[in-house]
Amino acid sequence: MSSYRSRILGVGAYVPPRVVTNHELASLMETSNEWIIERTGIEERRWVSDGQTGAQMAAKASEQALERAGVPAQDVDMIIYATLSPDYNFPGTGVFVQRLLGLKEIPCLDIRQQCTGFIYGLSIADSFIRSGQYKNILVIGSEIHSSGIDVTTRGRDVAVLFGDGAGAALVGRAVDDQQLILSTHLHADGSEAEILWTEYPASCHNPRITVEAMNEAKHFPRMVGKKVFKHAVTRMPQAIMEGMVKNQVQLKDIDMVIPHQANLRINQMVAQMIGLPPEKMHNNIQKYGNTTAASIPICMNEAIELGKIQRGHLVCLVAFGAGLTWGSVFLRY
Ligand code: ACO
């Protein structure tokens, strides 16, 4: 049995420069700055332009994570790429990041756990490092939503939520118990998979997409918002509690909670439900919207830059998403 443990060596993020305000969305559909802020907390988000790809954003976030870790790209043993918006149907986007970083022959694993993708990715990386098989693993979340949302009034419930961006963490071997991934907790429940999904194009339909399906907007994400809200405020507290029990820590011991950025109201309710003081939770959905698999590393990166997360801090990352999926990671940063 190997006795290796893992830690986060460095975190990086990248968002495209184009800012899309709520006012700009209100010029495309029947919505308002007030409605969006009141229901979600979102003020603006970023959209890619000029053909920018998810892989390109991911490479920029990864380069920053590597630089901060002080590890040369050539020392990366594996790439784990979490997304619900891969650049192409196949191959997975991880290989394009590998190419952009100038790496060769290391394994690239694309995973599809939506907003919980980064949590699943960290858990997989932790397991590979504990096993002794790999030493340095890039875990990436990168999303382009802007090319896949219905920016008409028909799609307004979903379109106002999402933004584009990427975040990355380099996970490596721990050297002591001051910087350590303590535990990971993963869950899924497929019984209501269709309350948040994009149905077309789909290989189980032949042809995979039709004009009729497109006319019915079935190639855009669809969501039963109230059910998803309830899932979030039920499962995220459970995942936080699960980690606290496993690590025998109390709320007062936690320095910072970084929740998935889906809706500021959801996160405020979660904090209230478990009795977490607001200053122990960092949110930045106001500026970036919901960037799905990228939201946790983008938010964590900002918290580190602001000094809200420092080396040795006890940090809880927690997410919920389509699938339905949910989970948490407890770590000493
Ligand atoms: N602007 C203005 N009005 C709107 C908009 C909009 N963008 N979207 C919906 N409305 C209207 C609706 O049509 C409805 O009108 P009606 O009363 O005349 O029928 C009214 O506003 C209320 O709509 P609801 O859907 O009931 O609004 P709700 O209070 O549930 O808020 C929201 C909607 C913000 C989406 C909420 O349900 C929510 O946050 N759910 C969770 C969403 C979420 O977290 N999604 C991300 C999952 S991440 C992932 O895994 C991909």
mmCIF file of C-alpha atoms and ligand atoms in Angstrom:
data_model
loop_
_atom_site.group_PDB
_atom_site.id
_atom_site.type_symbol
_atom_site.label_atom_id
_atom_site.label_comp_id
_atom_site.label_asym_id
_atom_site.label_seq_id
_atom_site.Cartn_x
_atom_site.Cartn_y
_atom_site.Cartn_z
ATOM 1 C CA MET A 1 0.000 0.000 0.000
ATOM 2 C CA SER A 2 1.319 3.435 -0.946
ATOM 3 C CA SER A 3 1.279 6.072 1.776
ATOM 4 C CA TYR A 4 1.158 9.075 -0.529
ATOM 5 C CA ARG A 5 -1.336 11.860 0.069
ATOM 6 C CA SER A 6 -2.194 14.783 -2.204
ATOM 7 C CA ARG A 7 -2.378 18.583 -1.958
ATOM 8 C CA ILE A 8 -3.171 21.524 -4.176
ATOM 9 C CA LEU A 9 0.116 22.995 -5.402
ATOM 10 C CA GLY A 10 -1.305 25.925 -7.371
ATOM 11 C CA VAL A 11 -4.567 27.364 -8.690
ATOM 12 C CA GLY A 12 -5.213 29.486 -11.787
ATOM 13 C CA ALA A 13 -8.148 30.943 -13.682
ATOM 14 C CA TYR A 14 -8.995 32.637 -16.944
ATOM 15 C CA VAL A 15 -12.129 34.433 -18.093
ATOM 16 C CA PRO A 16 -12.603 35.933 -21.554
ATOM 17 C CA PRO A 17 -12.423 39.746 -21.724
ATOM 18 C CA ARG A 18 -15.913 40.336 -23.142
ATOM 19 C CA VAL A 19 -18.246 41.476 -20.343
ATOM 20 C CA VAL A 20 -21.975 40.903 -20.917
ATOM 21 C CA THR A 21 -24.110 42.887 -18.512
ATOM 22 C CA ASN A 22 -27.693 42.187 -17.515
ATOM 23 C CA HIS A 23 -28.612 45.326 -19.459
ATOM 24 C CA GLU A 24 -27.129 43.821 -22.633
ATOM 25 C CA LEU A 25 -29.200 40.650 -22.102
ATOM 26 C CA ALA A 26 -32.283 42.836 -21.622
ATOM 27 C CA SER A 27 -31.722 44.136 -25.141
ATOM 28 C CA LEU A 28 -31.933 40.551 -26.470
ATOM 29 C CA MET A 29 -34.856 39.183 -24.433
ATOM 30 C CA GLU A 30 -37.609 40.218 -22.052
ATOM 31 C CA THR A 31 -35.725 40.424 -18.802
ATOM 32 C CA SER A 32 -34.327 43.129 -16.552
ATOM 33 C CA ASN A 33 -31.269 43.894 -14.484
ATOM 34 C CA GLU A 34 -33.514 44.003 -11.410
ATOM 35 C CA TRP A 35 -35.091 40.557 -12.032
ATOM 36 C CA ILE A 36 -31.720 38.876 -12.579
ATOM 37 C CA ILE A 37 -30.063 40.467 -9.549
ATOM 38 C CA GLU A 38 -33.006 39.822 -7.250
ATOM 39 C CA ARG A 39 -33.356 36.119 -8.181
ATOM 40 C CA THR A 40 -29.699 35.180 -8.792
ATOM 41 C CA GLY A 41 -27.308 37.923 -7.619
ATOM 42 C CA ILE A 42 -25.679 37.956 -11.088
ATOM 43 C CA GLU A 43 -24.683 41.389 -12.437
ATOM 44 C CA GLU A 44 -22.584 40.381 -15.428
ATOM 45 C CA ARG A 45 -20.865 37.409 -17.013
ATOM 46 C CA ARG A 46 -18.133 36.797 -19.615
ATOM 47 C CA TRP A 47 -18.649 35.419 -23.119
ATOM 48 C CA VAL A 48 -15.951 34.200 -25.498
ATOM 49 C CA SER A 49 -15.442 35.901 -28.851
ATOM 50 C CA ASP A 50 -13.186 35.532 -31.900
ATOM 51 C CA GLY A 51 -13.517 31.753 -31.959
ATOM 52 C CA GLN A 52 -11.847 31.274 -28.591
ATOM 53 C CA THR A 53 -12.063 27.630 -27.448
ATOM 54 C CA GLY A 54 -12.587 25.956 -24.104
ATOM 55 C CA ALA A 55 -9.158 24.352 -24.500
ATOM 56 C CA GLN A 56 -7.501 27.743 -25.007
ATOM 57 C CA MET A 57 -9.097 29.134 -21.848
ATOM 58 C CA ALA A 58 -8.142 25.973 -19.979
ATOM 59 C CA ALA A 59 -4.524 26.233 -21.143
ATOM 60 C CA LYS A 60 -4.300 29.820 -19.849
ATOM 61 C CA ALA A 61 -5.766 28.825 -16.462
ATOM 62 C CA SER A 62 -3.414 25.827 -16.325
ATOM 63 C CA GLU A 63 -0.341 27.905 -17.127
ATOM 64 C CA GLN A 64 -1.191 30.204 -14.222
ATOM 65 C CA ALA A 65 -1.735 27.238 -11.880
ATOM 66 C CA LEU A 66 1.607 25.717 -12.934
ATOM 67 C CA GLU A 67 3.450 29.007 -12.516
ATOM 68 C CA ARG A 68 2.029 29.466 -9.025
ATOM 69 C CA ALA A 69 2.905 25.876 -8.156
ATOM 70 C CA GLY A 70 6.437 26.413 -9.425
ATOM 71 C CA VAL A 71 6.147 23.220 -11.468
ATOM 72 C CA PRO A 72 7.169 23.093 -15.159
ATOM 73 C CA ALA A 73 4.494 21.840 -17.550
ATOM 74 C CA GLN A 74 6.756 18.911 -18.496
ATOM 75 C CA ASP A 75 6.308 17.518 -14.973
ATOM 76 C CA VAL A 76 2.522 17.102 -15.401
ATOM 77 C CA ASP A 77 1.661 13.364 -15.459
ATOM 78 C CA MET A 78 -2.043 13.579 -16.288
ATOM 79 C CA ILE A 79 -4.833 15.971 -17.308
ATOM 80 C CA ILE A 80 -8.392 15.669 -15.973
ATOM 81 C CA TYR A 81 -10.774 17.936 -17.881
ATOM 82 C CA ALA A 82 -14.258 18.564 -16.494
ATOM 83 C CA THR A 83 -16.882 20.173 -18.719
ATOM 84 C CA LEU A 84 -20.473 19.936 -19.920
ATOM 85 C CA SER A 85 -19.567 21.935 -23.022
ATOM 86 C CA PRO A 86 -16.722 20.078 -24.762
ATOM 87 C CA ASP A 87 -15.238 21.893 -27.745
ATOM 88 C CA TYR A 88 -16.170 18.920 -29.983
ATOM 89 C CA ASN A 89 -18.276 15.768 -29.659
ATOM 90 C CA PHE A 90 -15.057 13.803 -29.734
ATOM 91 C CA PRO A 91 -12.226 13.604 -28.987
ATOM 92 C CA GLY A 92 -12.442 15.022 -25.473
ATOM 93 C CA THR A 93 -11.054 18.506 -24.903
ATOM 94 C CA GLY A 94 -8.227 17.367 -22.601
ATOM 95 C CA VAL A 95 -6.059 16.323 -25.538
ATOM 96 C CA PHE A 96 -6.302 19.819 -27.033
ATOM 97 C CA VAL A 97 -5.093 21.296 -23.738
ATOM 98 C CA GLN A 98 -2.266 18.758 -23.727
ATOM 99 C CA ARG A 99 -1.266 19.942 -27.218
ATOM 100 C CA LEU A 100 -1.457 23.623 -26.274
ATOM 101 C CA LEU A 101 0.744 23.019 -23.223
ATOM 102 C CA GLY A 102 3.272 21.182 -25.410
ATOM 103 C CA LEU A 103 2.927 17.899 -23.519
ATOM 104 C CA LYS A 104 3.078 14.468 -25.082
ATOM 105 C CA GLU A 105 1.679 11.025 -24.294
ATOM 106 C CA ILE A 106 0.396 11.747 -20.781
ATOM 107 C CA PRO A 107 -3.162 10.468 -20.202
ATOM 108 C CA CYS A 108 -6.047 12.921 -20.684
ATOM 109 C CA LEU A 109 -9.345 12.099 -19.026
ATOM 110 C CA ASP A 110 -12.501 14.073 -19.824
ATOM 111 C CA ILE A 111 -15.270 13.819 -17.248
ATOM 112 C CA ARG A 112 -18.935 14.863 -17.471
ATOM 113 C CA GLN A 113 -20.311 15.713 -14.045
ATOM 114 C CA GLN A 114 -21.453 19.235 -14.914
ATOM 115 C CA CYS A 115 -21.283 21.653 -11.977
ATOM 116 C CA THR A 116 -19.866 18.917 -9.732
ATOM 117 C CA GLY A 117 -17.154 18.150 -12.302
ATOM 118 C CA PHE A 118 -14.306 19.897 -10.520
ATOM 119 C CA ILE A 119 -15.109 18.089 -7.254
ATOM 120 C CA TYR A 120 -15.150 14.728 -9.067
ATOM 121 C CA GLY A 121 -11.907 15.697 -10.827
ATOM 122 C CA LEU A 122 -10.130 16.493 -7.563
ATOM 123 C CA SER A 123 -11.309 13.211 -6.112
ATOM 124 C CA ILE A 124 -9.962 11.232 -9.081
ATOM 125 C CA ALA A 125 -6.651 13.113 -8.917
ATOM 126 C CA ASP A 126 -6.408 12.467 -5.181
ATOM 127 C CA SER A 127 -6.941 8.730 -5.760
ATOM 128 C CA PHE A 128 -4.298 8.506 -8.506
ATOM 129 C CA ILE A 129 -1.777 10.341 -6.331
ATOM 130 C CA ARG A 130 -2.576 8.217 -3.264
ATOM 131 C CA SER A 131 -2.055 5.098 -5.392
ATOM 132 C CA GLY A 132 1.449 6.307 -6.322
ATOM 133 C CA GLN A 133 0.672 6.041 -10.043
ATOM 134 C CA TYR A 134 0.987 9.769 -10.816
ATOM 135 C CA LYS A 135 2.716 12.681 -9.102
ATOM 136 C CA ASN A 136 1.341 15.885 -10.666
ATOM 137 C CA ILE A 137 -2.190 16.079 -12.096
ATOM 138 C CA LEU A 138 -3.836 19.094 -13.694
ATOM 139 C CA VAL A 139 -7.522 19.254 -12.807
ATOM 140 C CA ILE A 140 -9.359 21.656 -15.099
ATOM 141 C CA GLY A 141 -12.908 22.997 -15.344
ATOM 142 C CA SER A 142 -13.662 24.932 -18.528
ATOM 143 C CA GLU A 143 -16.955 25.943 -20.109
ATOM 144 C CA ILE A 144 -18.350 27.815 -23.069
ATOM 145 C CA HIS A 145 -22.046 28.370 -22.455
ATOM 146 C CA SER A 146 -22.558 31.409 -24.666
ATOM 147 C CA SER A 147 -22.698 29.365 -27.889
ATOM 148 C CA GLY A 148 -25.282 26.966 -26.423
ATOM 149 C CA ILE A 149 -27.950 29.089 -24.770
ATOM 150 C CA ASP A 150 -31.217 30.412 -26.143
ATOM 151 C CA VAL A 151 -30.796 34.184 -25.945
ATOM 152 C CA THR A 152 -34.443 34.870 -26.732
ATOM 153 C CA THR A 153 -37.273 35.336 -24.243
ATOM 154 C CA ARG A 154 -38.082 31.618 -24.650
ATOM 155 C CA GLY A 155 -34.768 30.658 -23.010
ATOM 156 C CA ARG A 156 -34.445 33.502 -20.515
ATOM 157 C CA ASP A 157 -34.743 31.388 -17.349
ATOM 158 C CA VAL A 158 -31.481 29.592 -18.238
ATOM 159 C CA ALA A 159 -29.705 32.087 -20.506
ATOM 160 C CA VAL A 160 -29.270 34.754 -17.836
ATOM 161 C CA LEU A 161 -27.518 32.320 -15.486
ATOM 162 C CA PHE A 162 -24.521 31.090 -17.429
ATOM 163 C CA GLY A 163 -21.092 32.480 -18.283
ATOM 164 C CA ASP A 164 -17.863 31.294 -19.923
ATOM 165 C CA GLY A 165 -14.517 30.722 -18.219
ATOM 166 C CA ALA A 166 -11.916 28.269 -16.984
ATOM 167 C CA GLY A 167 -10.129 27.348 -13.784
ATOM 168 C CA ALA A 168 -7.408 24.849 -12.956
ATOM 169 C CA ALA A 169 -5.566 23.336 -10.020
ATOM 170 C CA LEU A 170 -2.314 21.407 -10.033
ATOM 171 C CA VAL A 171 -2.636 18.539 -7.575
ATOM 172 C CA GLY A 172 0.606 16.984 -6.363
ATOM 173 C CA ARG A 173 2.073 14.933 -3.535
ATOM 174 C CA ALA A 174 1.700 16.231 0.017
ATOM 175 C CA VAL A 175 4.839 16.592 2.089
ATOM 176 C CA ASP A 176 3.198 17.197 5.497
ATOM 177 C CA ASP A 177 -0.244 17.525 7.067
ATOM 178 C CA GLN A 178 -0.335 21.324 6.692
ATOM 179 C CA GLN A 179 -1.187 21.169 2.968
ATOM 180 C CA LEU A 180 -3.361 18.177 2.255
ATOM 181 C CA ILE A 181 -6.532 16.986 0.560
ATOM 182 C CA LEU A 182 -8.280 15.531 3.602
ATOM 183 C CA SER A 183 -11.352 13.885 2.115
ATOM 184 C CA THR A 184 -13.596 13.825 -0.952
ATOM 185 C CA HIS A 185 -17.306 12.962 -1.023
ATOM 186 C CA LEU A 186 -19.083 12.186 -4.292
ATOM 187 C CA HIS A 187 -22.763 11.482 -4.978
ATOM 188 C CA ALA A 188 -25.233 11.138 -7.842
ATOM 189 C CA ASP A 189 -28.922 10.372 -8.250
ATOM 190 C CA GLY A 190 -30.164 9.753 -11.782
ATOM 191 C CA SER A 191 -33.821 9.452 -10.843
ATOM 192 C CA GLU A 192 -34.506 13.026 -11.945
ATOM 193 C CA ALA A 193 -31.787 13.443 -14.574
ATOM 194 C CA GLU A 194 -34.147 15.262 -16.943
ATOM 195 C CA ILE A 195 -34.860 18.239 -14.655
ATOM 196 C CA LEU A 196 -31.630 19.811 -15.893
ATOM 197 C CA TRP A 197 -30.357 18.680 -19.273
ATOM 198 C CA THR A 198 -29.729 19.321 -22.944
ATOM 199 C CA GLU A 199 -31.488 16.559 -24.853
ATOM 200 C CA TYR A 200 -30.275 17.116 -28.447
ATOM 201 C CA PRO A 201 -28.131 16.266 -30.370
ATOM 202 C CA ALA A 202 -28.183 12.742 -28.951
ATOM 203 C CA SER A 203 -26.832 9.417 -30.213
ATOM 204 C CA CYS A 204 -29.974 7.682 -28.881
ATOM 205 C CA HIS A 205 -31.980 9.654 -31.464
ATOM 206 C CA ASN A 206 -31.628 8.797 -35.136
ATOM 207 C CA PRO A 207 -31.023 11.270 -36.674
ATOM 208 C CA ARG A 208 -29.270 12.827 -33.731
ATOM 209 C CA ILE A 209 -30.940 16.172 -34.313
ATOM 210 C CA THR A 210 -33.941 17.260 -36.353
ATOM 211 C CA VAL A 211 -35.410 20.581 -37.425
ATOM 212 C CA GLU A 212 -38.462 19.759 -35.285
ATOM 213 C CA ALA A 213 -36.296 19.258 -32.196
ATOM 214 C CA MET A 214 -34.541 22.535 -32.871
ATOM 215 C CA ASN A 215 -37.848 24.333 -33.383
ATOM 216 C CA GLU A 216 -38.854 23.035 -29.954
ATOM 217 C CA ALA A 217 -35.559 24.387 -28.516
ATOM 218 C CA LYS A 218 -34.501 20.893 -27.417
ATOM 219 C CA HIS A 219 -30.862 21.592 -28.325
ATOM 220 C CA PHE A 220 -30.744 24.233 -25.560
ATOM 221 C CA PRO A 221 -30.393 23.468 -21.847
ATOM 222 C CA ARG A 222 -33.700 23.035 -20.058
ATOM 223 C CA MET A 223 -34.257 23.240 -16.344
ATOM 224 C CA VAL A 224 -37.026 22.912 -13.805
ATOM 225 C CA GLY A 225 -35.583 25.796 -11.809
ATOM 226 C CA LYS A 226 -37.482 25.340 -8.560
ATOM 227 C CA LYS A 227 -36.624 21.621 -8.327
ATOM 228 C CA VAL A 228 -32.963 22.338 -9.031
ATOM 229 C CA PHE A 229 -33.006 25.043 -6.365
ATOM 230 C CA LYS A 230 -34.402 22.571 -3.833
ATOM 231 C CA HIS A 231 -31.803 19.941 -4.784
ATOM 232 C CA ALA A 232 -29.046 22.506 -4.249
ATOM 233 C CA VAL A 233 -30.150 23.692 -0.831
ATOM 234 C CA THR A 234 -30.642 20.084 0.326
ATOM 235 C CA ARG A 235 -27.534 18.416 -1.068
ATOM 236 C CA MET A 236 -24.873 21.076 -0.456
ATOM 237 C CA PRO A 237 -25.495 21.231 3.320
ATOM 238 C CA GLN A 238 -25.446 17.402 3.387
ATOM 239 C CA ALA A 239 -22.102 17.305 1.548
ATOM 240 C CA ILE A 240 -20.601 19.885 3.916
ATOM 241 C CA MET A 241 -21.839 17.976 6.981
ATOM 242 C CA GLU A 242 -20.517 14.701 5.556
ATOM 243 C CA GLY A 243 -17.019 16.183 5.299
ATOM 244 C CA MET A 244 -17.220 17.690 8.767
ATOM 245 C CA VAL A 245 -18.166 14.336 10.293
ATOM 246 C CA LYS A 246 -15.475 12.481 8.341
ATOM 247 C CA ASN A 247 -12.766 14.933 9.440
ATOM 248 C CA GLN A 248 -14.172 15.472 12.915
ATOM 249 C CA VAL A 249 -14.230 19.252 12.502
ATOM 250 C CA GLN A 250 -16.829 21.850 13.408
ATOM 251 C CA LEU A 251 -17.987 24.920 11.494
ATOM 252 C CA LYS A 252 -15.734 27.127 13.610
ATOM 253 C CA ASP A 253 -12.701 25.153 12.371
ATOM 254 C CA ILE A 254 -13.452 25.870 8.701
ATOM 255 C CA ASP A 255 -11.677 28.946 7.343
ATOM 256 C CA MET A 256 -13.456 29.209 3.983
ATOM 257 C CA VAL A 257 -16.249 27.525 2.041
ATOM 258 C CA ILE A 258 -16.132 27.816 -1.751
ATOM 259 C CA PRO A 259 -19.509 26.708 -3.106
ATOM 260 C CA HIS A 260 -20.398 26.144 -6.741
ATOM 261 C CA GLN A 261 -21.577 29.470 -8.146
ATOM 262 C CA ALA A 262 -25.063 28.710 -9.509
ATOM 263 C CA ASN A 263 -27.137 31.302 -7.732
ATOM 264 C CA LEU A 264 -26.129 33.706 -4.946
ATOM 265 C CA ARG A 265 -29.499 33.113 -3.232
ATOM 266 C CA ILE A 266 -28.824 29.360 -3.103
ATOM 267 C CA ASN A 267 -25.423 29.913 -1.491
ATOM 268 C CA GLN A 268 -26.750 32.451 1.013
ATOM 269 C CA MET A 269 -29.504 30.014 1.970
ATOM 270 C CA VAL A 270 -26.992 27.170 2.401
ATOM 271 C CA ALA A 271 -24.836 29.334 4.691
ATOM 272 C CA GLN A 272 -27.900 30.321 6.700
ATOM 273 C CA MET A 273 -29.145 26.726 6.974
ATOM 274 C CA ILE A 274 -25.892 25.414 8.445
ATOM 275 C CA GLY A 275 -25.146 28.540 10.502
ATOM 276 C CA LEU A 276 -22.018 29.535 8.572
ATOM 277 C CA PRO A 277 -21.056 33.205 9.043
ATOM 278 C CA PRO A 278 -21.220 35.018 5.651
ATOM 279 C CA GLU A 279 -17.541 35.986 5.818
ATOM 280 C CA LYS A 280 -16.596 32.292 5.741
ATOM 281 C CA MET A 281 -18.102 31.807 2.272
ATOM 282 C CA HIS A 282 -16.655 33.406 -0.853
ATOM 283 C CA ASN A 283 -18.890 34.123 -3.862
ATOM 284 C CA ASN A 284 -18.107 35.826 -7.158
ATOM 285 C CA ILE A 285 -21.106 34.818 -9.273
ATOM 286 C CA GLN A 286 -21.972 38.517 -9.370
ATOM 287 C CA LYS A 287 -19.163 39.011 -11.935
ATOM 288 C CA TYR A 288 -19.041 35.707 -13.790
ATOM 289 C CA GLY A 289 -22.459 34.019 -13.621
ATOM 290 C CA ASN A 290 -22.559 30.234 -13.429
ATOM 291 C CA THR A 291 -19.475 28.825 -15.172
ATOM 292 C CA THR A 292 -20.425 25.250 -14.218
ATOM 293 C CA ALA A 293 -17.308 23.043 -13.849
ATOM 294 C CA ALA A 294 -15.111 26.163 -13.845
ATOM 295 C CA SER A 295 -16.943 28.003 -11.085
ATOM 296 C CA ILE A 296 -15.161 26.494 -8.069
ATOM 297 C CA PRO A 297 -11.573 26.991 -9.316
ATOM 298 C CA ILE A 298 -12.433 30.515 -10.561
ATOM 299 C CA CYS A 299 -13.925 31.373 -7.164
ATOM 300 C CA MET A 300 -11.144 29.661 -5.205
ATOM 301 C CA ASN A 301 -8.524 31.452 -7.287
ATOM 302 C CA GLU A 302 -10.106 34.796 -6.435
ATOM 303 C CA ALA A 303 -10.315 33.932 -2.726
ATOM 304 C CA ILE A 304 -6.589 33.062 -2.753
ATOM 305 C CA GLU A 305 -5.713 36.297 -4.577
ATOM 306 C CA LEU A 306 -7.733 38.270 -2.005
ATOM 307 C CA GLY A 307 -5.938 36.508 0.867
ATOM 308 C CA LYS A 308 -9.189 34.945 2.082
ATOM 309 C CA ILE A 309 -7.615 31.515 1.588
ATOM 310 C CA GLN A 310 -4.072 31.154 2.862
ATOM 311 C CA ARG A 311 -1.679 28.226 3.108
ATOM 312 C CA GLY A 312 -2.731 25.872 5.902
ATOM 313 C CA HIS A 313 -6.359 27.086 5.940
ATOM 314 C CA LEU A 314 -9.119 24.497 6.253
ATOM 315 C CA VAL A 315 -11.168 24.886 3.071
ATOM 316 C CA CYS A 316 -14.392 23.207 2.008
ATOM 317 C CA LEU A 317 -15.301 23.042 -1.694
ATOM 318 C CA VAL A 318 -18.905 22.023 -2.313
ATOM 319 C CA ALA A 319 -21.042 21.609 -5.425
ATOM 320 C CA PHE A 320 -24.286 20.340 -6.893
ATOM 321 C CA GLY A 321 -25.275 20.003 -10.516
ATOM 322 C CA ALA A 322 -27.046 18.228 -13.318
ATOM 323 C CA GLY A 323 -27.233 14.454 -13.125
ATOM 324 C CA LEU A 324 -28.171 15.086 -10.427
ATOM 325 C CA THR A 325 -24.738 15.147 -8.822
ATOM 326 C CA TRP A 326 -23.270 16.670 -5.673
ATOM 327 C CA GLY A 327 -20.190 16.432 -3.482
ATOM 328 C CA SER A 328 -17.522 18.138 -1.409
ATOM 329 C CA VAL A 329 -13.784 18.259 -0.866
ATOM 330 C CA PHE A 330 -12.169 19.138 2.458
ATOM 331 C CA LEU A 331 -8.566 20.254 2.269
ATOM 332 C CA ARG A 332 -5.808 22.104 4.020
ATOM 333 C CA TYR A 333 -4.649 24.590 1.428
HETATM 334 N N1 ACO B 1 -36.282 37.488 -16.634
HETATM 335 C C1 ACO B 1 -37.526 37.858 -16.298
HETATM 336 N N2 ACO B 1 -38.476 36.967 -15.966
HETATM 337 C C2 ACO B 1 -38.142 35.665 -15.968
HETATM 338 C C3 ACO B 1 -36.852 35.227 -16.296
HETATM 339 C C4 ACO B 1 -35.909 36.198 -16.661
HETATM 340 N N3 ACO B 1 -34.635 35.889 -16.987
HETATM 341 N N4 ACO B 1 -36.822 33.884 -16.209
HETATM 342 C C5 ACO B 1 -38.040 33.490 -15.813
HETATM 343 N N5 ACO B 1 -38.839 34.571 -15.677
HETATM 344 C C6 ACO B 1 -40.239 34.624 -15.272
HETATM 345 C C7 ACO B 1 -40.953 33.308 -15.482
HETATM 346 O O1 ACO B 1 -41.422 33.201 -16.807
HETATM 347 C C8 ACO B 1 -42.074 33.413 -14.481
HETATM 348 O O2 ACO B 1 -43.096 34.204 -15.028
HETATM 349 P P1 ACO B 1 -44.648 33.862 -14.695
HETATM 350 O O3 ACO B 1 -44.760 33.980 -13.208
HETATM 351 O O4 ACO B 1 -45.361 34.895 -15.464
HETATM 352 O O5 ACO B 1 -44.835 32.454 -15.182
HETATM 353 C C9 ACO B 1 -41.449 34.184 -13.333
HETATM 354 O O6 ACO B 1 -40.299 34.865 -13.876
HETATM 355 C C10 ACO B 1 -40.991 33.314 -12.193
HETATM 356 O O7 ACO B 1 -40.264 32.247 -12.756
HETATM 357 P P2 ACO B 1 -39.733 31.077 -11.871
HETATM 358 O O8 ACO B 1 -39.007 30.089 -12.747
HETATM 359 O O9 ACO B 1 -40.835 30.574 -10.999
HETATM 360 O O10 ACO B 1 -38.676 31.868 -10.990
HETATM 361 P P3 ACO B 1 -37.868 31.358 -9.749
HETATM 362 O O11 ACO B 1 -38.210 32.182 -8.593
HETATM 363 O O12 ACO B 1 -37.919 29.874 -9.605
HETATM 364 O O13 ACO B 1 -36.381 31.744 -10.168
HETATM 365 C C11 ACO B 1 -34.406 30.711 -11.024
HETATM 366 C C12 ACO B 1 -35.813 31.198 -11.322
HETATM 367 C C13 ACO B 1 -33.551 31.915 -10.649
HETATM 368 C C14 ACO B 1 -33.826 30.068 -12.254
HETATM 369 C C15 ACO B 1 -34.446 29.719 -9.835
HETATM 370 O O14 ACO B 1 -35.428 28.743 -10.032
HETATM 371 C C16 ACO B 1 -33.129 29.052 -9.617
HETATM 372 O O15 ACO B 1 -32.134 29.663 -9.297
HETATM 373 N N6 ACO B 1 -33.055 27.710 -9.729
HETATM 374 C C17 ACO B 1 -31.833 26.986 -9.606
HETATM 375 C C18 ACO B 1 -31.119 27.158 -10.868
HETATM 376 C C19 ACO B 1 -29.730 26.629 -10.872
HETATM 377 O O16 ACO B 1 -29.069 26.623 -9.866
HETATM 378 N N7 ACO B 1 -29.300 26.233 -12.031
HETATM 379 C C20 ACO B 1 -27.975 25.905 -12.253
HETATM 380 C C21 ACO B 1 -27.737 24.489 -12.167
HETATM 381 S S1 ACO B 1 -26.113 24.299 -12.562
HETATM 382 C C22 ACO B 1 -25.811 22.955 -13.480
HETATM 383 O O17 ACO B 1 -25.630 21.895 -12.972
HETATM 384 C C23 ACO B 1 -25.761 23.099 -14.958
#
